[in-house]
Amino acid sequence: MVPKQTPQQALPKIRQLLSQGQSCRLWVTGTSMVPFLRSEKDAVILSPMTLPARRGDILFYLRGETRCLLHRVHKRLPDGNYLICGDNQTITEIVPPEKVIGIASAIERNGRHFSAKNCLWRFLSLLWILLKPIRPALLAIIGWLWRVFKG
């Protein structure tokens, strides 16, 4: 188990566990994966990559040499690279497979775990990818509804 710390702080331990074929918990920090993953409330269970990632999978990867991110695969390109984007973003980036550290195999929310392969989770994830062009408007509506009903 990786203690609650930033991805950068946890990176050496995560690399060690994944290289040994083990899984580990990583607490989500930041807002790039909202509305699917909530900062400091949700965690992902990272596992080693044994097969190429598929559309909708969440990868933990390096941007540059030290910045670690969790973002969703939108497409696997013919050259083997991944087109990736955060759920709360509209700009994609290309990530080579050698920058990928692990894949989210499960999500932990409110003390409960569910598989990242859960049918409903995958359906909603793939739908969210298709809605990328209108995400800013959708997120604004979600935020407004949240403030009105939780206010």
PDB file of C-alpha atoms in Angstrom:
ATOM      1  CA  MET A   1       0.000   0.000   0.000  1.00  0.00           C
ATOM      2  CA  VAL A   2       1.271   3.444  -0.897  1.00  0.00           C
ATOM      3  CA  PRO A   3       0.483   6.004   1.828  1.00  0.00           C
ATOM      4  CA  LYS A   4      -1.585   9.100   0.987  1.00  0.00           C
ATOM      5  CA  GLN A   5       0.923  11.370  -0.761  1.00  0.00           C
ATOM      6  CA  THR A   6       1.286  13.154  -4.071  1.00  0.00           C
ATOM      7  CA  PRO A   7       1.955  10.993  -7.119  1.00  0.00           C
ATOM      8  CA  GLN A   8       5.451  12.464  -7.397  1.00  0.00           C
ATOM      9  CA  GLN A   9       6.235  11.553  -3.772  1.00  0.00           C
ATOM     10  CA  ALA A  10       4.849   8.054  -4.242  1.00  0.00           C
ATOM     11  CA  LEU A  11       6.511   7.381  -7.605  1.00  0.00           C
ATOM     12  CA  PRO A  12       9.572   5.407  -6.370  1.00  0.00           C
ATOM     13  CA  LYS A  13       7.411   3.077  -4.251  1.00  0.00           C
ATOM     14  CA  ILE A  14       4.840   2.692  -7.034  1.00  0.00           C
ATOM     15  CA  ARG A  15       7.542   1.787  -9.556  1.00  0.00           C
ATOM     16  CA  GLN A  16       9.007  -0.754  -7.124  1.00  0.00           C
ATOM     17  CA  LEU A  17       5.656  -2.456  -6.436  1.00  0.00           C
ATOM     18  CA  LEU A  18       4.568  -2.544 -10.074  1.00  0.00           C
ATOM     19  CA  SER A  19       7.956  -3.893 -11.209  1.00  0.00           C
ATOM     20  CA  GLN A  20       7.427  -6.767  -8.750  1.00  0.00           C
ATOM     21  CA  GLY A  21       4.047  -7.511 -10.336  1.00  0.00           C
ATOM     22  CA  GLN A  22       2.099  -6.097  -7.393  1.00  0.00           C
ATOM     23  CA  SER A  23      -0.730  -3.560  -7.349  1.00  0.00           C
ATOM     24  CA  CYS A  24      -0.893  -0.431  -5.213  1.00  0.00           C
ATOM     25  CA  ARG A  25      -3.340   2.273  -4.200  1.00  0.00           C
ATOM     26  CA  LEU A  26      -2.848   5.828  -5.429  1.00  0.00           C
ATOM     27  CA  TRP A  27      -4.953   8.658  -4.048  1.00  0.00           C
ATOM     28  CA  VAL A  28      -6.288  10.965  -6.730  1.00  0.00           C
ATOM     29  CA  THR A  29      -5.054  14.562  -6.493  1.00  0.00           C
ATOM     30  CA  GLY A  30      -6.069  17.425  -8.742  1.00  0.00           C
ATOM     31  CA  THR A  31      -9.156  17.985 -10.845  1.00  0.00           C
ATOM     32  CA  SER A  32      -8.159  16.710 -14.293  1.00  0.00           C
ATOM     33  CA  MET A  33     -10.266  13.534 -13.902  1.00  0.00           C
ATOM     34  CA  VAL A  34     -13.450  15.162 -12.559  1.00  0.00           C
ATOM     35  CA  PRO A  35     -16.294  14.102 -12.708  1.00  0.00           C
ATOM     36  CA  PHE A  36     -15.165  10.445 -12.660  1.00  0.00           C
ATOM     37  CA  LEU A  37     -12.408  10.710 -10.040  1.00  0.00           C
ATOM     38  CA  ARG A  38     -12.511  13.177  -7.146  1.00  0.00           C
ATOM     39  CA  SER A  39      -9.391  14.731  -5.667  1.00  0.00           C
ATOM     40  CA  GLU A  40      -8.402  13.350  -2.245  1.00  0.00           C
ATOM     41  CA  LYS A  41     -11.677  11.394  -2.011  1.00  0.00           C
ATOM     42  CA  ASP A  42     -11.106   8.633  -4.562  1.00  0.00           C
ATOM     43  CA  ALA A  43      -8.179   6.316  -5.128  1.00  0.00           C
ATOM     44  CA  VAL A  44      -7.206   4.053  -7.993  1.00  0.00           C
ATOM     45  CA  ILE A  45      -5.623   0.660  -7.714  1.00  0.00           C
ATOM     46  CA  LEU A  46      -2.683   0.663 -10.103  1.00  0.00           C
ATOM     47  CA  SER A  47      -1.543  -2.563 -11.694  1.00  0.00           C
ATOM     48  CA  PRO A  48       1.312  -3.365 -14.052  1.00  0.00           C
ATOM     49  CA  MET A  49       0.511  -3.110 -17.758  1.00  0.00           C
ATOM     50  CA  THR A  50       0.441  -6.626 -19.183  1.00  0.00           C
ATOM     51  CA  LEU A  51      -1.462  -5.822 -22.393  1.00  0.00           C
ATOM     52  CA  PRO A  52      -1.796  -2.627 -24.426  1.00  0.00           C
ATOM     53  CA  ALA A  53      -4.359  -0.228 -22.952  1.00  0.00           C
ATOM     54  CA  ARG A  54      -7.772   0.095 -24.579  1.00  0.00           C
ATOM     55  CA  ARG A  55      -9.959   3.104 -25.194  1.00  0.00           C
ATOM     56  CA  GLY A  56     -11.429   4.208 -21.864  1.00  0.00           C
ATOM     57  CA  ASP A  57      -8.616   2.810 -19.669  1.00  0.00           C
ATOM     58  CA  ILE A  58      -6.979   5.150 -17.165  1.00  0.00           C
ATOM     59  CA  LEU A  59      -3.190   5.251 -17.328  1.00  0.00           C
ATOM     60  CA  PHE A  60      -0.695   6.531 -14.769  1.00  0.00           C
ATOM     61  CA  TYR A  61       2.157   8.024 -16.768  1.00  0.00           C
ATOM     62  CA  LEU A  62       5.067  10.436 -16.742  1.00  0.00           C
ATOM     63  CA  ARG A  63       4.896  13.807 -18.450  1.00  0.00           C
ATOM     64  CA  GLY A  64       8.469  14.925 -18.805  1.00  0.00           C
ATOM     65  CA  GLU A  65      10.813  13.411 -16.242  1.00  0.00           C
ATOM     66  CA  THR A  66       8.991  13.998 -12.953  1.00  0.00           C
ATOM     67  CA  ARG A  67       5.319  14.944 -13.415  1.00  0.00           C
ATOM     68  CA  CYS A  68       2.928  12.013 -12.942  1.00  0.00           C
ATOM     69  CA  LEU A  69      -0.628  12.056 -14.240  1.00  0.00           C
ATOM     70  CA  LEU A  70      -3.735   9.905 -14.382  1.00  0.00           C
ATOM     71  CA  HIS A  71      -5.612  10.378 -17.657  1.00  0.00           C
ATOM     72  CA  ARG A  72      -7.894   8.366 -19.884  1.00  0.00           C
ATOM     73  CA  VAL A  73      -6.964   6.687 -23.169  1.00  0.00           C
ATOM     74  CA  HIS A  74      -8.983   8.063 -26.072  1.00  0.00           C
ATOM     75  CA  LYS A  75      -7.267   6.033 -28.738  1.00  0.00           C
ATOM     76  CA  ARG A  76      -4.315   3.762 -29.357  1.00  0.00           C
ATOM     77  CA  LEU A  77      -2.490   5.103 -32.385  1.00  0.00           C
ATOM     78  CA  PRO A  78      -1.092   2.850 -35.158  1.00  0.00           C
ATOM     79  CA  ASP A  79       2.486   3.560 -33.969  1.00  0.00           C
ATOM     80  CA  GLY A  80       1.632   2.189 -30.496  1.00  0.00           C
ATOM     81  CA  ASN A  81       1.413   5.583 -28.769  1.00  0.00           C
ATOM     82  CA  TYR A  82      -1.680   6.595 -26.809  1.00  0.00           C
ATOM     83  CA  LEU A  83      -3.886   9.623 -27.349  1.00  0.00           C
ATOM     84  CA  ILE A  84      -4.796  10.633 -23.795  1.00  0.00           C
ATOM     85  CA  CYS A  85      -6.966  13.286 -22.160  1.00  0.00           C
ATOM     86  CA  GLY A  86      -8.146  14.055 -18.628  1.00  0.00           C
ATOM     87  CA  ASP A  87     -11.900  13.758 -18.078  1.00  0.00           C
ATOM     88  CA  ASN A  88     -12.076  17.440 -17.087  1.00  0.00           C
ATOM     89  CA  GLN A  89     -10.084  18.546 -20.131  1.00  0.00           C
ATOM     90  CA  THR A  90     -10.500  18.876 -23.884  1.00  0.00           C
ATOM     91  CA  ILE A  91      -6.865  18.915 -25.029  1.00  0.00           C
ATOM     92  CA  THR A  92      -5.341  15.546 -25.862  1.00  0.00           C
ATOM     93  CA  GLU A  93      -1.694  14.570 -25.728  1.00  0.00           C
ATOM     94  CA  ILE A  94       0.305  11.738 -27.223  1.00  0.00           C
ATOM     95  CA  VAL A  95       1.975   9.441 -24.705  1.00  0.00           C
ATOM     96  CA  PRO A  96       4.495   6.787 -25.752  1.00  0.00           C
ATOM     97  CA  PRO A  97       4.095   3.397 -24.042  1.00  0.00           C
ATOM     98  CA  GLU A  98       7.496   3.716 -22.334  1.00  0.00           C
ATOM     99  CA  LYS A  99       6.137   6.690 -20.330  1.00  0.00           C
ATOM    100  CA  VAL A 100       3.279   4.575 -18.928  1.00  0.00           C
ATOM    101  CA  ILE A 101       3.935   3.407 -15.368  1.00  0.00           C
ATOM    102  CA  GLY A 102       0.707   1.519 -14.671  1.00  0.00           C
ATOM    103  CA  ILE A 103      -2.977   1.126 -15.411  1.00  0.00           C
ATOM    104  CA  ALA A 104      -5.964   1.683 -13.120  1.00  0.00           C
ATOM    105  CA  SER A 105      -7.458  -1.758 -12.540  1.00  0.00           C
ATOM    106  CA  ALA A 106      -9.940  -0.681  -9.862  1.00  0.00           C
ATOM    107  CA  ILE A 107     -11.392   2.422  -8.268  1.00  0.00           C
ATOM    108  CA  GLU A 108     -11.893   2.979  -4.558  1.00  0.00           C
ATOM    109  CA  ARG A 109     -14.718   5.292  -3.543  1.00  0.00           C
ATOM    110  CA  ASN A 110     -16.100   5.692  -0.022  1.00  0.00           C
ATOM    111  CA  GLY A 111     -14.220   2.598   1.147  1.00  0.00           C
ATOM    112  CA  ARG A 112     -15.676   0.398  -1.602  1.00  0.00           C
ATOM    113  CA  HIS A 113     -13.814  -1.038  -4.582  1.00  0.00           C
ATOM    114  CA  PHE A 114     -15.064  -1.714  -8.073  1.00  0.00           C
ATOM    115  CA  SER A 115     -13.263  -2.942 -11.141  1.00  0.00           C
ATOM    116  CA  ALA A 116     -12.258  -0.506 -13.864  1.00  0.00           C
ATOM    117  CA  LYS A 117     -13.748  -3.136 -16.196  1.00  0.00           C
ATOM    118  CA  ASN A 118     -17.185  -2.757 -14.575  1.00  0.00           C
ATOM    119  CA  CYS A 119     -19.725  -2.562 -17.443  1.00  0.00           C
ATOM    120  CA  LEU A 120     -21.445   0.609 -16.215  1.00  0.00           C
ATOM    121  CA  TRP A 121     -18.108   2.344 -15.497  1.00  0.00           C
ATOM    122  CA  ARG A 122     -16.790   1.451 -18.985  1.00  0.00           C
ATOM    123  CA  PHE A 123     -20.022   2.528 -20.669  1.00  0.00           C
ATOM    124  CA  LEU A 124     -19.989   5.914 -18.908  1.00  0.00           C
ATOM    125  CA  SER A 125     -16.265   6.343 -19.616  1.00  0.00           C
ATOM    126  CA  LEU A 126     -16.705   5.659 -23.326  1.00  0.00           C
ATOM    127  CA  LEU A 127     -19.751   7.933 -23.477  1.00  0.00           C
ATOM    128  CA  TRP A 128     -17.711  10.693 -21.795  1.00  0.00           C
ATOM    129  CA  ILE A 129     -15.008  10.300 -24.448  1.00  0.00           C
ATOM    130  CA  LEU A 130     -17.629  10.780 -27.174  1.00  0.00           C
ATOM    131  CA  LEU A 131     -18.939  13.896 -25.397  1.00  0.00           C
ATOM    132  CA  LYS A 132     -15.502  15.556 -25.387  1.00  0.00           C
ATOM    133  CA  PRO A 133     -16.531  18.422 -27.730  1.00  0.00           C
ATOM    134  CA  ILE A 134     -19.281  19.561 -25.335  1.00  0.00           C
ATOM    135  CA  ARG A 135     -17.573  18.782 -22.009  1.00  0.00           C
ATOM    136  CA  PRO A 136     -17.083  22.420 -20.942  1.00  0.00           C
ATOM    137  CA  ALA A 137     -20.847  23.051 -21.170  1.00  0.00           C
ATOM    138  CA  LEU A 138     -21.665  19.741 -19.458  1.00  0.00           C
ATOM    139  CA  LEU A 139     -19.208  20.410 -16.643  1.00  0.00           C
ATOM    140  CA  ALA A 140     -20.648  23.903 -16.137  1.00  0.00           C
ATOM    141  CA  ILE A 141     -24.161  22.413 -15.857  1.00  0.00           C
ATOM    142  CA  ILE A 142     -22.951  19.686 -13.466  1.00  0.00           C
ATOM    143  CA  GLY A 143     -21.219  22.331 -11.318  1.00  0.00           C
ATOM    144  CA  TRP A 144     -24.325  24.496 -11.237  1.00  0.00           C
ATOM    145  CA  LEU A 145     -26.564  21.543 -10.297  1.00  0.00           C
ATOM    146  CA  TRP A 146     -24.081  20.522  -7.572  1.00  0.00           C
ATOM    147  CA  ARG A 147     -24.138  24.022  -6.044  1.00  0.00           C
ATOM    148  CA  VAL A 148     -27.958  24.236  -6.223  1.00  0.00           C
ATOM    149  CA  PHE A 149     -28.681  20.850  -4.672  1.00  0.00           C
ATOM    150  CA  LYS A 150     -25.740  20.559  -2.263  1.00  0.00           C
ATOM    151  CA  GLY A 151     -25.565  24.311  -1.537  1.00  0.00           C
TER     152      GLY A 151
END
